[in-house]
Amino acid sequence: MPLPGVSLGCDYNPEQWSPDVWREDAALMRQAGVGLVAVNIFGWSNLEPSPGKYRFDDLDQVIELMHANGIKINLGTGTSSPPPWLTALHPEVLPVVEDGTTRYQGGRQGWCPSSPVFRSRALDLVEKVAERYGEHPALALWHVSNELGCHNALCYCETSAEAFRDWLRARYQKIETLNEAWGTSFWSQRYGAWNEVQVPRLTLSIRNPAQLVDFQRFSSDNLLGYYRAEAEILRRHSTVPVTTNFMVTAHIRNLDYWSWAPEMDVIANDHYLDHRLGEPVAELSFAADLTRGLAGGRPWMLMEQAAGAVNWQPHNLTKAPGEMIRNSLTHVARGADSLCFFQWRASAQGAEKFHSAMLPHAGTDTVAWREVLKLSAILDRIGEVAGTEVESDVALLFSWDSWWSAEGEARPSQAVTYLDQVHASHRALREQGVTVDVIAPGTDLSRYKLVVVPCLYMVSDSDAQAITDYVSAGGNLVVTFFSGIVDERDRIRLGGYPGAFRDVLGVLAEEFAPLRPGDEVTLSNGATGTLWTERLRTTTATAIVTYEDGPMAGLPAVTRNQHGAGTAWYIATNTRLSDLLKEAADVAMVKTHKEDKNLEVVRRTGGDRSYLFVINHSPDPVELPATGHDLITGQPVIGALHVEGGGVAVIREEAS
């Protein structure tokens, strides 16, 4: 991490304010315990107001002011949005969307990731910034661009089409190999030459699903190539760590961060509560666990979160007193060693003027400001937690390839979405007090007592074999429906569903039988199934739950199979998962707590240190067994920990 302890930071946009305000802000940042400030995130038009004419006076002053106040700099390269002069001179830089129309200057990220003109101009700026500040003593972290691909990941212009063809040539070598991979014998799509291949713009009918998945892969790789180009310049001029802010969140899916993570010196994520979801705090926990997975289990950095409301959802709800602190400590519990906010001072103008900030429009005599000071004090008290790692013996497999492919245009049920199924499995484990490592298919599974595979529609032979080998060696596996269906080329695995997992699960499904939204079937365990059923039969498995009614009455809905030295469960319908996953956890000897969706119980360990985080999101008090010292209150805990409604505790544990 850029700073010792559990650090507090923020985005700062000094270009929106006068130098008098800068000085006031520096003093208030010191009061708030801010140790890291991100600047120059959107600085291009200030640094280069006309082509080739640079001015660094303002940025120099801001960096020196922060340095004089003991505040470190997270320095943006300034390239996230082009200045108006660039798109005026070179309109070919502007991005094109699926319907073939252009998007114009006036928002942000208005550039094509494949544009050589944009890249050349942007890298010129990066070179200037790196030369000027690469050895500055205040510099703690380089921040490449900003939220790469948030708006412009998928560009459909002719420049992107040519870049896509180059990517396909490198991947498939021969046009016939591409034809085989995409199944172009269907609907007379066979290509005779590379120049016939296009990006998947909108068509009159369903588009080729393999082409769509490859375009997603290309787009992720293309932006990663751009990141590498900026990072290479920074590393030539500086030894300071380089990163960019990921967007591991429910509404962003266009970049495969498993391929990006090895390129980062620090894993950083932006996360905002999404009130369009039924349980936004559960999604926060999942996103934090996935970010930790991207960090390889090591500590990571929360680059952005909101102190209160955002401005981009249909209904921008503020946070109740204590909520921001609970959200922040949930990230820390799940591996974050640095917490930063967007932004420091709430903007008076522009598209984000109603976005919350650490310092709100109403100033320091506010609940929001007092919450910031309280959080800062807590982080100071728990600083010794930094560097420890989250303890978990349960894994959940997550795949961007499956996210892209499982939600294709033609699929058995549009009501079944990948992330909903992933969230459901994670939420059920969280409610049992089980901490989960979210990891990529192909990761070594040997240290886990239980592995959960939700809706892993697309899986390679090697990754499927690794899962089977894990069970054969004594592991415990839970697989949910619509998993193992296709290989990495989106080709159906013939012979019956669930394809790649038939043998390890000991089942075979002849056909899918999705349900209409609102319809349900009764299960023999008293629960109900919705969205999905299958015409399933067991081969070596035992049915532990069956359908009581509907066209599948009497057939298996949940099965259990002994495979080698291990056990594998298959859940063939959309149902309440808590009891089923608790059964699997009990067999795997995974420790669970009393079911409570409003309670976070997470342990971080390192060397001979162990810390128990307890975060109570409910208004009711809770009590848990614990012995040690509460770092927040400074009080000893002997045998039992009492946490008030809405309260938090961080216990340095001792043997009882």
XYZ file of C-alpha atoms in Angstrom:
656
model
C 0.000 0.000 0.000
C 1.204 3.555 -0.664
C 1.032 4.557 3.034
C 1.529 2.725 6.350
C -1.421 1.714 8.509
C -4.979 1.835 7.219
C -4.830 5.106 5.326
C -7.491 7.667 4.409
C -7.490 9.472 1.080
C -9.586 11.292 -1.504
C -9.912 12.608 -5.034
C -9.221 16.324 -5.256
C -10.087 18.582 -8.182
C -8.245 21.855 -7.453
C -8.876 23.109 -10.988
C -12.465 23.734 -9.853
C -11.369 26.100 -7.071
C -9.216 29.170 -6.399
C -5.812 29.069 -4.618
C -7.432 30.462 -1.459
C -9.662 27.401 -1.339
C -6.658 25.133 -1.922
C -5.027 26.426 1.248
C -8.230 26.011 3.240
C -8.593 22.489 1.883
C -5.051 21.505 2.843
C -5.676 22.597 6.438
C -8.972 20.700 6.601
C -7.377 17.609 5.078
C -4.828 17.600 7.873
C -7.634 17.917 10.417
C -9.423 14.973 8.820
C -6.316 12.806 8.755
C -6.176 12.600 4.960
C -2.826 11.144 3.968
C -3.229 10.567 0.226
C -4.759 12.855 -2.397
C -5.472 11.947 -6.023
C -4.935 14.925 -8.327
C -4.771 15.525 -12.083
C -7.349 12.846 -12.818
C -9.133 15.087 -15.346
C -6.331 17.574 -15.857
C -5.589 17.352 -19.568
C -7.270 20.564 -20.726
C -5.591 22.465 -17.873
C -2.128 21.055 -18.514
C -2.341 21.304 -22.314
C -4.842 24.080 -23.128
C -3.815 24.032 -26.798
C -1.909 21.476 -28.867
C 1.652 21.104 -27.632
C 1.460 24.072 -25.258
C 1.883 22.882 -21.669
C 1.458 24.755 -18.407
C 2.102 23.157 -15.051
C 1.946 26.169 -12.742
C -1.308 25.250 -11.003
C -0.443 21.576 -10.581
C 3.004 22.517 -9.276
C 1.411 24.716 -6.619
C -1.082 22.089 -5.537
C 1.533 19.341 -5.265
C 3.860 21.599 -3.269
C 1.005 22.656 -0.994
C 0.107 19.040 -0.272
C 3.755 18.165 0.274
C 4.174 21.044 2.745
C 1.224 19.657 4.695
C 2.592 16.125 4.822
C 0.043 14.747 2.332
C 1.177 12.232 -0.287
C 0.100 12.376 -3.933
C -1.733 9.788 -6.014
C -0.897 11.425 -9.350
C -3.191 10.970 -12.293
C -1.773 11.053 -15.787
C -4.632 13.347 -16.822
C -5.600 11.317 -19.886
C -9.059 10.066 -18.934
C -10.924 12.563 -21.110
C -9.609 14.395 -24.171
C -9.666 18.215 -24.279
C -12.097 19.792 -26.773
C -9.297 20.902 -29.081
C -8.305 17.269 -29.703
C -11.718 16.085 -30.870
C -12.192 19.304 -32.855
C -8.936 18.691 -34.722
C -9.422 14.930 -34.960
C -13.113 13.941 -34.877
C -12.053 10.418 -35.849
C -11.002 10.010 -32.192
C -14.664 10.031 -31.097
C -16.237 6.672 -30.171
C -18.942 4.897 -32.188
C -21.660 2.825 -30.496
C -23.423 -0.395 -31.561
C -25.847 1.250 -33.956
C -22.974 2.877 -35.847
C -23.579 6.429 -34.601
C -20.920 8.668 -33.105
C -20.842 10.013 -29.553
C -19.551 13.541 -29.174
C -17.571 15.849 -26.928
C -19.305 17.116 -23.795
C -19.228 14.189 -21.392
C -16.214 12.149 -20.375
C -14.143 9.330 -21.879
C -15.161 10.479 -25.346
C -12.426 8.565 -27.162
C -11.946 5.373 -29.110
C -9.547 2.954 -27.367
C -8.156 1.894 -30.767
C -7.440 5.429 -31.978
C -3.732 5.917 -32.795
C -4.256 9.685 -32.720
C -5.650 9.617 -29.197
C -2.912 7.282 -27.995
C -0.140 9.411 -29.497
C -1.444 12.644 -27.977
C -2.212 11.030 -24.605
C 1.196 9.409 -24.313
C 2.846 12.740 -25.112
C 1.083 14.180 -22.070
C 2.037 11.193 -19.904
C 5.672 11.690 -20.879
C 5.554 15.351 -19.809
C 3.863 14.549 -16.484
C 6.260 11.686 -15.744
C 9.330 13.762 -16.572
C 8.194 16.605 -14.331
C 6.977 14.708 -11.259
C 8.513 11.218 -11.457
C 10.994 11.873 -8.660
C 8.945 14.285 -6.545
C 9.178 13.320 -2.845
C 5.395 13.691 -2.369
C 4.603 11.138 -5.077
C 3.295 7.864 -3.576
C 1.312 6.335 -6.454
C 0.748 6.719 -10.190
C -2.885 6.684 -11.320
C -3.200 5.746 -15.017
C -6.167 7.473 -16.683
C -9.368 6.850 -14.671
C -11.925 4.032 -14.586
C -10.728 2.774 -17.952
C -13.620 1.438 -20.010
C -16.364 2.842 -17.812
C -18.106 4.396 -20.819
C -16.003 3.660 -23.900
C -14.828 0.048 -23.576
C -16.790 -1.077 -26.644
C -16.175 1.043 -29.733
C -17.606 0.047 -33.119
C -15.806 2.463 -35.469
C -13.766 1.395 -38.496
C -10.484 1.902 -36.605
C -11.767 -0.485 -33.929
C -12.832 -2.951 -36.643
C -9.302 -3.047 -38.024
C -7.856 -3.477 -34.524
C -10.357 -6.294 -33.908
C -9.232 -8.041 -37.097
C -5.596 -7.755 -35.979
C -6.509 -9.275 -32.610
C -8.375 -12.133 -34.320
C -5.440 -12.839 -36.655
C -3.153 -13.142 -33.647
C -5.634 -15.401 -31.825
C -6.649 -17.735 -34.666
C -3.845 -17.375 -37.261
C -6.016 -18.714 -40.114
C -9.421 -17.555 -41.313
C -10.648 -21.176 -41.346
C -9.779 -21.501 -37.668
C -11.886 -18.413 -37.004
C -14.764 -19.901 -39.007
C -14.591 -23.082 -36.921
C -14.403 -21.130 -33.631
C -17.383 -18.940 -34.492
C -19.493 -21.663 -36.103
C -19.936 -19.572 -39.228
C -21.499 -22.414 -41.192
C -24.676 -21.305 -39.425
C -26.704 -18.627 -41.283
C -24.199 -18.422 -44.148
C -21.666 -16.431 -42.135
C -18.493 -18.130 -43.403
C -15.652 -15.657 -44.020
C -13.300 -15.954 -46.983
C -10.854 -13.198 -45.962
C -9.985 -11.194 -42.839
C -11.204 -7.918 -44.325
C -14.751 -9.329 -44.383
C -14.853 -9.569 -40.573
C -16.531 -6.686 -38.766
C -17.182 -5.597 -35.219
C -20.616 -6.835 -34.063
C -22.707 -3.757 -34.777
C -26.474 -4.094 -34.435
C -28.135 -6.430 -36.926
C -31.696 -7.230 -37.904
C -31.527 -10.526 -36.030
C -29.601 -12.255 -33.261
C -25.857 -11.796 -33.666
C -23.217 -14.510 -33.670
C -22.655 -15.303 -29.956
C -19.019 -16.392 -30.354
C -18.269 -13.159 -32.221
C -19.828 -11.154 -29.383
C -17.709 -12.909 -26.751
C -14.538 -12.430 -28.759
C -15.352 -8.746 -29.204
C -15.654 -8.422 -25.429
C -12.282 -10.156 -25.027
C -10.694 -7.950 -27.661
C -12.085 -4.797 -26.068
C -10.695 -5.759 -22.663
C -7.293 -6.629 -24.125
C -7.271 -3.453 -26.216
C -7.717 -1.174 -23.213
C -5.198 -3.232 -21.253
C -2.728 -2.540 -24.034
C -3.404 1.157 -23.603
C -2.810 0.873 -19.839
C 0.496 -0.880 -20.503
C 1.582 1.926 -22.823
C 1.038 4.571 -20.130
C 2.576 2.404 -17.417
C 5.710 1.788 -19.478
C 6.351 5.525 -19.716
C 5.774 6.047 -15.988
C 8.149 3.239 -15.068
C 10.885 4.720 -17.257
C 10.788 7.931 -15.247
C 9.881 6.695 -11.768
C 10.126 3.834 -9.296
C 6.768 4.716 -7.694
C 4.036 2.015 -7.921
C 1.637 2.227 -10.873
C -2.055 1.307 -10.923
C -5.453 2.277 -12.214
C -8.852 2.093 -10.566
C -10.877 -1.027 -11.366
C -14.684 -0.980 -11.285
C -15.608 -4.246 -9.587
C -19.288 -3.505 -9.241
C -22.649 -4.786 -10.417
C -23.224 -2.421 -13.346
C -19.807 -2.580 -15.051
C -18.783 -5.779 -16.850
C -16.671 -4.941 -19.908
C -13.135 -5.652 -18.649
C -11.768 -9.037 -17.616
C -9.861 -7.944 -14.544
C -8.310 -11.409 -14.086
C -6.107 -10.546 -17.076
C -5.503 -6.984 -15.846
C -4.549 -7.732 -12.245
C -0.977 -8.990 -12.901
C -0.144 -5.642 -14.527
C -0.949 -3.623 -11.374
C 1.567 -2.761 -8.673
C -1.381 -2.145 -6.350
C -4.914 -3.488 -6.854
C -7.340 -0.560 -6.513
C -11.108 -0.542 -6.865
C -13.934 2.002 -7.048
C -17.152 0.955 -5.362
C -20.476 2.711 -4.793
C -23.576 1.313 -3.131
C -26.097 0.523 -5.848
C -29.594 1.054 -4.461
C -31.088 -0.475 -7.603
C -30.089 -3.817 -6.079
C -32.215 -5.497 -3.455
C -29.356 -5.822 -0.949
C -26.643 -3.293 -1.772
C -24.533 -4.088 1.297
C -24.367 -7.761 0.283
C -23.110 -6.669 -3.143
C -20.512 -4.457 -1.436
C -19.208 -7.516 0.431
C -19.066 -9.544 -2.786
C -17.220 -6.769 -4.631
C -14.688 -6.478 -1.810
C -14.102 -10.251 -1.841
C -13.674 -10.234 -5.627
C -11.240 -7.316 -5.419
C -9.248 -9.266 -2.828
C -9.270 -12.208 -5.246
C -7.788 -9.963 -7.916
C -5.103 -9.003 -5.398
C -4.234 -12.657 -4.898
C -5.487 -12.515 -1.312
C -3.178 -9.643 -0.411
C -4.303 -6.224 0.886
C -5.781 -3.845 -1.673
C -6.938 -0.252 -2.004
C -10.410 1.268 -2.200
C -9.700 4.138 -4.598
C -13.215 5.627 -4.583
C -16.389 5.409 -2.527
C -19.092 7.932 -1.624
C -19.424 9.671 1.723
C -23.162 9.966 1.046
C -25.292 9.932 -2.085
C -24.096 9.532 -5.651
C -25.657 11.480 -8.525
C -26.076 8.887 -11.284
C -28.758 6.502 -10.017
C -32.495 7.094 -10.530
C -32.910 7.676 -6.786
C -29.758 8.892 -5.063
C -30.161 7.887 -1.444
C -27.976 9.391 1.231
C -26.326 7.346 3.968
C -27.734 7.264 7.472
C -25.451 8.201 10.384
C -22.979 5.373 10.867
C -23.657 3.784 7.476
C -20.571 5.210 5.779
C -18.402 3.913 8.629
C -19.960 0.440 8.433
C -19.487 0.361 4.657
C -15.876 1.506 4.994
C -15.012 -1.081 7.630
C -16.633 -3.809 5.533
C -14.028 -3.031 2.868
C -11.256 -3.068 5.484
C -12.510 -6.323 6.982
C -12.370 -7.888 3.530
C -8.828 -6.759 2.766
C -8.606 -3.024 2.033
C -5.652 -1.260 3.668
C -6.492 2.120 2.166
C -9.854 3.926 1.959
C -10.310 6.839 -0.423
C -13.358 8.892 -1.342
C -14.652 10.618 -4.404
C -14.383 13.365 -3.650
C -12.834 15.800 -1.162
C -14.922 18.931 -1.726
C -18.376 18.766 -3.306
C -18.391 20.464 -6.712
C -20.321 23.672 -7.270
C -20.684 23.085 -11.022
C -20.658 20.330 -13.590
C -22.209 16.905 -14.021
C -21.266 15.723 -10.520
C -22.336 18.768 -8.517
C -24.892 16.669 -6.608
C -22.406 13.900 -5.808
C -21.517 13.747 -2.114
C -18.078 14.533 -0.758
C -16.069 14.366 2.442
C -16.538 18.130 2.681
C -20.156 18.801 1.639
C -21.684 21.978 0.210
C -22.876 22.869 3.730
C -19.321 22.804 5.106
C -17.909 21.407 8.347
C -20.878 21.909 10.679
C -22.544 18.809 9.239
C -23.213 15.160 10.011
C -21.181 14.169 6.964
C -18.058 15.993 8.161
C -18.357 14.605 11.679
C -18.682 11.093 10.195
C -15.447 11.665 8.258
C -13.640 12.711 11.448
C -15.021 9.678 13.292
C -13.920 7.308 10.520
C -10.457 8.882 10.517
C -10.123 8.289 14.268
C -11.205 4.645 13.876
C -8.698 4.023 11.085
C -5.971 5.476 13.267
C -6.897 3.098 16.107
C -6.975 -0.012 13.913
C -3.821 0.771 11.932
C -2.046 -2.332 13.214
C -4.440 -4.448 11.087
C -2.660 -3.285 7.906
C -0.695 -5.978 6.124
C -2.747 -8.860 7.499
C -4.775 -11.040 5.167
C -8.358 -12.281 5.217
C -8.892 -15.816 6.477
C -11.081 -18.037 4.296
C -11.371 -21.715 3.453
C -14.268 -21.384 0.970
C -13.896 -20.333 -2.665
C -16.413 -19.091 -5.223
C -15.435 -19.194 -8.902
C -16.140 -16.076 -10.950
C -15.583 -15.593 -14.684
C -16.020 -12.567 -16.919
C -16.153 -14.952 -19.904
C -19.187 -16.621 -18.329
C -20.753 -13.245 -17.540
C -20.455 -12.200 -21.175
C -21.486 -15.498 -22.741
C -24.242 -16.576 -20.326
C -26.103 -13.362 -21.065
C -26.066 -13.742 -24.830
C -28.923 -12.556 -27.021
C -30.380 -16.052 -27.488
C -30.466 -18.165 -24.337
C -32.944 -20.459 -22.552
C -34.257 -17.699 -20.272
C -33.651 -13.970 -20.373
C -34.740 -13.893 -16.722
C -31.619 -15.804 -15.645
C -28.644 -13.477 -15.326
C -25.137 -14.475 -14.380
C -24.436 -11.913 -11.686
C -27.749 -12.576 -9.918
C -26.779 -16.225 -9.570
C -23.265 -15.389 -8.367
C -24.626 -12.885 -5.850
C -27.167 -15.424 -4.579
C -24.454 -17.977 -3.758
C -22.181 -15.403 -2.141
C -25.064 -13.894 -0.175
C -26.130 -17.300 1.183
C -22.609 -17.992 2.431
C -22.254 -14.494 3.894
C -25.512 -14.946 5.796
C -23.980 -18.009 7.458
C -20.951 -15.994 8.527
C -18.744 -17.717 5.939
C -16.021 -15.578 4.388
C -15.465 -16.368 0.711
C -12.468 -15.990 -1.576
C -13.755 -15.054 -5.045
C -11.260 -16.530 -7.490
C -10.804 -17.292 -11.171
C -11.425 -20.681 -12.785
C -8.078 -22.427 -13.038
C -6.875 -21.214 -9.626
C -5.349 -23.873 -7.358
C -8.239 -25.160 -5.227
C -6.333 -27.551 -2.969
C -6.385 -25.391 0.165
C -10.168 -24.877 0.171
C -12.609 -27.016 2.153
C -15.530 -26.007 -0.085
C -15.736 -24.632 -3.641
C -18.937 -23.085 -5.030
C -19.440 -22.775 -8.792
C -22.488 -20.643 -9.633
C -23.721 -20.487 -13.228
C -20.285 -21.115 -14.755
C -21.785 -21.408 -18.235
C -18.462 -21.197 -20.118
C -15.507 -23.261 -18.922
C -12.434 -24.654 -20.632
C -11.482 -28.339 -20.527
C -8.488 -27.626 -18.306
C -10.443 -25.516 -15.817
C -13.225 -28.112 -15.658
C -10.651 -30.855 -15.081
C -9.087 -28.863 -12.240
C -12.495 -28.739 -10.528
C -13.026 -32.482 -11.028
C -9.534 -33.260 -9.715
C -10.230 -31.150 -6.620
C -13.271 -33.283 -5.782
C -11.470 -36.537 -6.585
C -8.791 -35.577 -4.070
C -11.358 -35.064 -1.311
C -12.784 -31.615 -1.947
C -16.387 -30.507 -1.558
C -18.093 -28.872 -4.529
C -21.427 -27.137 -5.121
C -22.446 -26.363 -8.717
C -25.576 -24.431 -9.650
C -27.623 -24.666 -12.836
C -26.538 -23.418 -16.286
C -22.925 -24.395 -15.559
C -20.467 -26.299 -17.751
C -22.628 -25.842 -20.841
C -20.092 -24.551 -23.403
C -16.345 -24.527 -23.978
C -14.275 -21.338 -24.370
C -15.447 -20.996 -28.006
C -19.100 -21.007 -26.897
C -19.580 -24.472 -28.406
C -22.162 -26.677 -26.665
C -20.699 -29.692 -24.856
C -22.718 -32.501 -26.411
C -24.049 -35.526 -24.547
C -26.310 -33.798 -22.041
C -26.110 -31.063 -19.461
C -24.350 -29.913 -17.285
C -21.714 -30.652 -19.872
C -18.261 -30.406 -18.364
C -19.534 -31.361 -14.890
C -21.727 -34.405 -15.704
C -19.294 -36.972 -14.339
C -18.199 -35.198 -11.177
C -21.837 -34.400 -10.321
C -23.186 -37.813 -11.338
C -26.168 -36.399 -13.237
C -27.421 -35.875 -16.765
C -30.043 -33.358 -17.895
C -31.813 -34.017 -21.177
C -33.247 -30.530 -21.542
C -33.712 -27.224 -19.782
C -37.200 -26.294 -18.635
C -37.172 -22.632 -17.603
C -40.154 -21.192 -15.767
C -41.964 -17.970 -16.549
C -41.184 -15.091 -14.185
C -43.639 -15.360 -11.311
C -44.177 -19.112 -11.703
C -42.815 -21.497 -9.084
C -42.648 -25.182 -8.266
C -42.761 -26.859 -4.851
C -39.723 -28.800 -3.683
C -39.661 -31.791 -1.361
C -37.684 -29.868 1.280
C -40.522 -27.349 1.632
C -38.816 -24.661 -0.419
C -39.842 -23.441 -3.863
C -38.039 -23.270 -7.159
C -38.324 -20.372 -9.611
C -36.930 -19.347 -13.020
C -35.402 -22.705 -13.902
C -35.938 -26.477 -13.848
C -34.324 -29.322 -15.802
C -35.308 -32.762 -16.988
C -32.609 -34.294 -14.812
C -31.701 -37.873 -13.963
C -29.012 -39.248 -11.710
C -26.236 -41.501 -12.965
C -24.157 -41.992 -9.819
C -25.638 -39.230 -7.635
C -28.422 -39.384 -5.061
C -31.427 -37.067 -5.243
C -31.726 -35.179 -1.954
C -34.491 -32.787 -3.092
C -37.121 -33.502 -5.765
C -39.881 -31.554 -7.505
C -43.273 -32.052 -5.871
C -45.356 -30.626 -8.713
C -45.166 -29.266 -12.237
C -43.952 -31.097 -15.342
C -40.785 -32.272 -13.542
C -42.662 -33.739 -10.541
C -40.693 -36.590 -8.985
C -37.445 -35.692 -10.747
C -34.293 -34.531 -8.910
C -33.902 -30.839 -8.131
C -30.835 -31.110 -5.875
C -28.387 -34.007 -5.931
C -25.340 -35.193 -4.022
C -22.597 -37.386 -5.456
C -19.540 -39.128 -4.077
C -16.732 -38.716 -6.608
C -13.374 -40.149 -5.656
C -12.646 -39.008 -2.106
C -14.895 -35.939 -2.348
C -18.511 -34.846 -2.546
C -20.307 -32.788 -5.190
C -23.763 -31.209 -5.017
C -25.806 -30.000 -7.983
C -28.618 -27.433 -7.585
C -30.797 -27.595 -10.703
C -33.293 -24.850 -9.883
C -33.347 -21.308 -8.577
C -34.114 -21.717 -4.881
C -33.148 -20.505 -1.442
C -29.507 -21.509 -1.066
C -28.754 -20.874 2.604
C -29.811 -24.289 3.940
C -28.275 -26.175 1.026
C -24.938 -24.379 1.296
C -24.964 -24.800 5.073
C -25.314 -28.551 4.562
C -22.338 -28.515 2.210
C -20.372 -26.307 4.619
C -21.128 -28.693 7.503
C -19.918 -31.701 5.499
C -16.777 -29.718 4.590
C -16.321 -28.773 8.281
C -16.506 -25.063 7.487
C -17.378 -23.028 10.563
C -20.641 -21.098 10.274
C -22.507 -18.652 12.527
C -26.184 -18.189 13.225
C -27.788 -17.020 9.992
C -27.971 -13.228 9.857
C -27.847 -11.268 6.608
C -27.164 -8.031 8.497
C -24.012 -9.224 10.233
C -20.460 -9.226 8.878
C -18.025 -11.488 10.762
C -14.609 -11.589 9.093
C -11.150 -12.468 10.414
C -7.822 -11.031 9.230
C -4.591 -12.748 10.265
C -0.861 -12.256 9.859
C 1.993 -13.963 11.677
C 0.880 -14.343 15.269
C -1.799 -11.638 14.938
C -5.513 -12.236 14.526
C -8.274 -9.629 14.223
C -12.016 -10.243 14.266
C -14.190 -7.665 12.479
C -17.840 -7.563 13.522
C -20.058 -5.126 11.631
C -23.713 -4.971 12.611
C -25.838 -3.529 9.802
C -29.074 -4.074 11.736
C -30.679 -1.840 14.407
C -30.635 -4.732 16.887
C -27.709 -5.644 19.177
C -25.786 -8.877 18.628
C -23.557 -10.993 20.835
C -20.761 -13.283 19.701
C -18.085 -15.318 21.468
C -14.767 -13.452 21.483
C -11.792 -12.787 23.708
C -9.286 -10.014 23.184
C -9.097 -6.246 22.949
C -11.469 -3.988 20.988
C -9.233 -1.606 19.044
C -12.076 0.863 18.486
C -13.207 1.293 22.088
C -9.935 0.346 23.747
C -11.827 -2.047 26.029
C -11.044 -5.682 26.838
C -13.427 -8.401 25.622
C -13.669 -11.533 27.760
C -15.672 -14.460 26.449
C -18.464 -12.540 24.728
C -18.616 -9.507 22.457
C -21.689 -7.255 22.531
C -22.178 -5.006 19.480
C -24.982 -2.450 19.505
C -27.337 -2.006 16.565
C -25.447 -0.232 13.789
C -22.194 -0.750 15.676
C -18.753 -2.016 14.711
C -15.956 -3.778 16.560
C -12.416 -4.807 15.650
C -11.011 -7.294 18.163
C -7.342 -8.127 18.512
C -7.933 -11.735 19.459
C -6.358 -13.659 22.305
C -6.664 -17.335 23.171
C -9.632 -17.843 25.493
